[in-house]
Tab-separated table of C-alpha atoms in Angstrom:
chain	number	residue	atom	x	y	z
A	21	LEU	CA	-22.061	22.497	42.774
A	22	ALA	CA	-23.647	24.775	40.514
A	23	LYS	CA	-24.252	23.951	37.035
A	24	THR	CA	-24.499	26.018	34.639
A	25	THR	CA	-26.886	26.530	31.995
A	26	GLN	CA	-25.789	27.928	28.406
A	27	PRO	CA	-27.363	27.958	24.430
A	28	ILE	CA	-25.657	25.626	22.394
A	29	SER	CA	-25.074	28.222	19.402
A	30	MET	CA	-25.295	31.385	18.524
A	31	ASP	CA	-24.860	33.093	15.273
A	32	SER	CA	-24.028	36.567	14.635
A	33	TYR	CA	-22.466	38.842	12.090
A	34	GLU	CA	-19.220	40.755	12.172
A	35	GLY	CA	-18.799	44.108	13.424
A	36	GLN	CA	-22.408	42.848	15.765
A	37	GLU	CA	-21.719	43.050	19.421
A	38	VAL	CA	-22.804	39.205	20.851
A	39	ASN	CA	-24.659	39.097	24.069
A	40	ILE	CA	-23.948	35.015	25.907
A	41	THR	CA	-26.305	34.594	28.788
A	42	CYS	CA	-25.370	31.631	31.427
A	43	SER	CA	-27.720	30.406	33.817
A	44	HIS	CA	-26.165	29.018	37.632
A	45	ASN	CA	-29.387	29.209	39.482
A	46	ASN	CA	-27.782	27.455	42.537
A	47	ILE	CA	-24.071	29.099	42.403
A	48	ALA	CA	-22.641	29.380	45.881
A	49	THR	CA	-21.832	32.449	48.263
A	50	ASN	CA	-17.762	31.824	47.293
A	51	ASP	CA	-18.280	30.481	43.616
A	52	TYR	CA	-16.846	32.759	40.813
A	53	ILE	CA	-17.964	33.198	37.550
A	54	THR	CA	-15.110	32.432	34.194
A	55	TRP	CA	-15.536	32.502	30.851
A	56	TYR	CA	-13.026	30.822	28.412
A	57	GLN	CA	-12.791	30.408	24.804
A	58	GLN	CA	-12.202	27.396	23.353
A	59	PHE	CA	-11.020	27.024	19.383
A	60	PRO	CA	-10.847	23.995	17.827
A	61	SER	CA	-8.005	21.427	18.387
A	62	GLN	CA	-6.785	24.103	21.138
A	63	GLY	CA	-6.785	24.014	24.808
A	64	PRO	CA	-9.290	26.468	26.397
A	65	ARG	CA	-8.217	29.996	26.814
A	66	PHE	CA	-9.388	32.705	29.834
A	67	ILE	CA	-11.211	35.847	28.640
A	68	ILE	CA	-12.965	37.185	31.957
A	69	GLN	CA	-13.696	36.155	36.327
A	70	GLY	CA	-16.350	38.398	37.932
A	71	TYR	CA	-17.758	37.726	41.015
A	72	LYS	CA	-20.706	40.900	40.854
A	73	THR	CA	-21.546	43.586	38.928
A	74	LYS	CA	-19.786	44.282	35.813
A	75	VAL	CA	-15.871	43.563	34.559
A	76	THR	CA	-14.900	44.434	31.784
A	77	ASN	CA	-11.489	43.834	30.095
A	78	GLU	CA	-9.457	44.564	27.136
A	79	VAL	CA	-11.619	41.717	24.917
A	80	ALA	CA	-15.144	41.626	26.867
A	81	SER	CA	-17.253	42.573	29.501
A	82	LEU	CA	-19.151	40.330	31.971
A	83	PHE	CA	-22.397	41.699	33.529
A	84	ILE	CA	-23.585	40.058	36.717
A	85	PRO	CA	-26.836	41.027	37.704
A	86	ALA	CA	-27.148	41.257	42.319
A	87	ASP	CA	-28.937	38.023	42.938
A	88	ARG	CA	-25.934	35.820	40.606
A	89	LYS	CA	-28.061	33.546	39.417
A	90	SER	CA	-27.070	34.158	36.015
A	91	SER	CA	-23.979	36.167	33.996
A	92	THR	CA	-23.885	37.832	30.535
A	93	LEU	CA	-20.402	37.168	28.218
A	94	SER	CA	-20.710	40.123	26.140
A	95	LEU	CA	-17.855	40.928	22.752
A	96	PRO	CA	-17.921	43.706	21.718
A	97	ARG	CA	-18.056	44.300	17.594
A	98	VAL	CA	-17.345	40.273	16.942
A	99	SER	CA	-14.997	39.468	13.691
A	100	LEU	CA	-14.627	36.095	12.210
A	101	SER	CA	-11.798	34.750	14.128
A	102	ASP	CA	-14.393	35.220	17.579
A	103	THR	CA	-16.069	31.908	16.229
A	104	ALA	CA	-15.396	29.577	18.789
A	105	VAL	CA	-17.194	27.522	21.721
A	106	TYR	CA	-16.957	29.780	24.958
A	107	TYR	CA	-17.883	28.064	27.995
A	108	CYS	CA	-19.169	29.157	31.310
A	109	LEU	CA	-17.797	28.218	34.509
A	110	VAL	CA	-18.713	28.798	38.202
A	111	GLY	CA	-16.933	27.409	41.000
A	112	TYR	CA	-14.408	27.886	43.668
A	113	ASN	CA	-11.442	25.181	43.562
A	114	ASP	CA	-12.355	22.610	41.069
A	115	MET	CA	-13.429	24.275	37.393
A	116	ARG	CA	-16.182	22.355	35.508
A	117	PHE	CA	-17.209	22.831	32.481
A	118	GLY	CA	-20.579	22.963	30.706
A	119	ALA	CA	-21.574	22.180	27.416
A	120	GLY	CA	-20.621	25.831	26.370
A	121	THR	CA	-22.258	27.707	23.809
A	122	ARG	CA	-20.651	27.258	19.893
A	123	LEU	CA	-20.534	31.167	18.611
A	124	THR	CA	-20.729	31.253	14.895
A	125	VAL	CA	-19.809	34.783	13.076
A	126	LYS	CA	-20.373	34.973	9.743
A	127	PRO	CA	-19.158	38.057	7.364
B	29	ASN	CA	8.082	30.240	29.639
B	30	ALA	CA	7.118	27.236	28.260
B	31	GLY	CA	3.993	27.565	29.872
B	32	VAL	CA	2.216	24.176	30.827
B	33	THR	CA	3.698	21.268	28.444
B	34	GLN	CA	1.683	18.038	28.084
B	35	THR	CA	3.751	14.526	27.415
B	36	PRO	CA	3.319	12.903	24.602
B	37	LYS	CA	1.202	15.084	22.675
B	38	PHE	CA	-0.068	11.112	20.351
B	39	ARG	CA	-0.705	8.280	21.615
B	40	VAL	CA	-2.232	4.716	20.654
B	41	LEU	CA	-2.775	2.276	23.565
B	42	LYS	CA	-4.392	-1.107	23.146
B	43	THR	CA	-6.653	-2.571	25.503
B	44	GLY	CA	-5.617	-2.889	28.773
B	45	GLN	CA	-2.385	-0.967	28.527
B	46	SER	CA	-0.993	1.320	30.923
B	47	MET	CA	0.537	4.353	30.747
B	48	THR	CA	1.020	7.718	32.426
B	49	LEU	CA	0.551	11.408	31.060
B	50	LEU	CA	2.529	13.791	32.435
B	51	CYS	CA	1.656	17.658	32.682
B	52	ALA	CA	4.559	20.008	33.700
B	53	GLN	CA	4.027	24.037	34.248
B	54	ASP	CA	7.112	26.061	34.883
B	55	MET	CA	4.752	29.004	36.373
B	56	ASN	CA	4.658	28.450	40.156
B	57	HIS	CA	1.260	27.624	39.849
B	58	GLU	CA	-0.789	25.630	43.009
B	59	TYR	CA	-3.338	24.303	41.354
B	60	MET	CA	-3.761	21.805	38.316
B	61	TYR	CA	-6.256	20.218	36.638
B	62	TRP	CA	-6.721	17.498	34.239
B	63	TYR	CA	-9.780	17.015	31.573
B	64	ARG	CA	-10.607	15.028	29.076
B	65	GLN	CA	-12.743	16.337	26.177
B	66	ASP	CA	-14.570	13.647	23.857
B	67	PRO	CA	-15.487	15.165	20.527
B	68	GLY	CA	-18.337	17.948	20.293
B	69	MET	CA	-18.714	18.058	23.905
B	70	GLY	CA	-17.502	20.080	27.054
B	71	LEU	CA	-14.278	19.210	28.534
B	72	ARG	CA	-15.274	17.280	32.234
B	73	LEU	CA	-12.936	17.313	35.003
B	74	ILE	CA	-10.985	14.247	35.848
B	75	HIS	CA	-9.127	14.880	38.953
B	76	TYR	CA	-7.308	18.212	40.342
B	77	SER	CA	-4.328	19.097	42.878
B	78	VAL	CA	-5.212	22.158	44.968
B	79	GLY	CA	-1.288	21.942	46.195
B	80	GLU	CA	1.878	19.747	46.094
B	81	GLY	CA	1.117	16.185	47.406
B	82	THR	CA	-2.533	16.794	47.436
B	83	THR	CA	-5.419	15.560	44.808
B	84	ALA	CA	-9.147	15.268	44.536
B	85	LYS	CA	-11.914	13.815	42.468
B	86	GLY	CA	-13.769	15.604	40.075
B	87	GLU	CA	-16.671	14.857	37.618
B	88	VAL	CA	-15.097	11.525	36.356
B	89	PRO	CA	-12.470	9.744	37.990
B	90	ASP	CA	-13.285	6.477	37.463
B	91	GLY	CA	-10.411	4.468	35.720
B	92	TYR	CA	-7.377	7.227	36.104
B	93	ASN	CA	-5.009	8.214	39.077
B	94	VAL	CA	-3.581	11.069	39.752
B	95	SER	CA	-0.043	12.328	41.528
B	96	ARG	CA	1.621	15.374	42.367
B	97	LEU	CA	4.635	14.476	44.342
B	98	LYS	CA	5.991	18.108	42.821
B	99	LYS	CA	4.479	21.406	42.486
B	100	GLN	CA	5.343	21.651	39.004
B	101	ASN	CA	4.155	18.430	37.793
B	102	PHE	CA	0.543	16.338	37.639
B	103	LEU	CA	0.575	12.896	36.427
B	104	LEU	CA	-2.405	11.332	34.957
B	105	GLY	CA	-2.160	7.511	35.155
B	106	LEU	CA	-4.289	4.880	32.931
B	107	GLU	CA	-4.067	1.396	34.857
B	108	SER	CA	-5.749	-0.633	32.476
B	109	ALA	CA	-6.792	1.179	29.282
B	110	ALA	CA	-10.216	1.091	27.786
B	111	PRO	CA	-11.653	2.316	24.860
B	112	SER	CA	-13.935	4.521	26.970
B	113	GLN	CA	-10.659	6.734	27.249
B	114	THR	CA	-10.215	7.070	23.748
B	115	SER	CA	-9.980	11.155	23.892
B	116	VAL	CA	-7.897	14.193	23.812
B	117	TYR	CA	-6.822	15.227	27.893
B	118	PHE	CA	-6.257	18.411	28.769
B	119	CYS	CA	-3.760	19.762	31.620
B	120	ALA	CA	-4.027	23.025	33.214
B	121	SER	CA	-3.115	24.864	36.237
B	122	SER	CA	-3.657	28.072	37.980
B	123	TYR	CA	-3.001	30.654	41.108
B	124	PRO	CA	-5.287	29.569	44.153
B	125	ARG	CA	-8.564	31.117	44.616
B	126	GLN	CA	-7.342	32.936	47.736
B	127	ALA	CA	-4.683	34.930	45.381
B	128	GLY	CA	-8.320	36.403	43.359
B	129	ASN	CA	-7.166	36.018	39.418
B	130	THR	CA	-7.661	32.387	38.798
B	131	GLU	CA	-6.829	32.678	34.934
B	132	ALA	CA	-6.112	29.013	34.437
B	133	PHE	CA	-3.532	28.248	31.876
B	134	PHE	CA	-4.042	25.070	29.763
B	135	GLY	CA	-1.747	22.950	27.813
B	136	GLN	CA	-2.178	22.086	24.176
B	137	GLY	CA	-3.699	18.794	24.796
B	138	THR	CA	-2.868	14.962	24.475
B	139	ARG	CA	-4.755	12.479	21.716
B	140	LEU	CA	-5.198	9.123	22.889
B	141	THR	CA	-6.559	6.273	21.483
B	142	VAL	CA	-7.294	2.968	23.068
B	143	VAL	CA	-8.225	-0.010	20.186
């Protein structure tokens, strides 16, 4: 099973773009890459999912290079409400979370 | 739609007691998952199910059993609770990977304390 490595924490300021990179060197051919957001005392919430290249939705973009050994979640123009823990997952049927990245957005 | 509902939301158990956590989803999802989250940590997969009548072990299955007798329900059992099982338990459900988008929906969690 692919393991993921993310920075433990990141700080940013309101209005900035935030990029969180996840390493998954042992990703399998059929694995997907998925990102979740979690606020305190809540269950995680789906942000975005991709297999290769670039995926964009209304809240984020996901960049995946050709070798798929890493991925970058991009959050445009963050606000205070984006302060949360962000998890990168790789896998097929079983979803396994890593330690996550604690993002703190400052005013 | 209620989404994913976990019962109970809070529980205190004595060491050695047993209990069952219920997860119910109304989205007709094939896949269901049970996780535990300890303070300041990420979620760890306990067991999961890819369909009615099937279950599989995750990362930390010891001390837990599960059953998926109905598609909409996924039960997590603790046969003999231990203080190390004090945690917040989350249930999730999703469509199968073959369906494409496999966004998982999570319940609000069950906070379990074993004394």
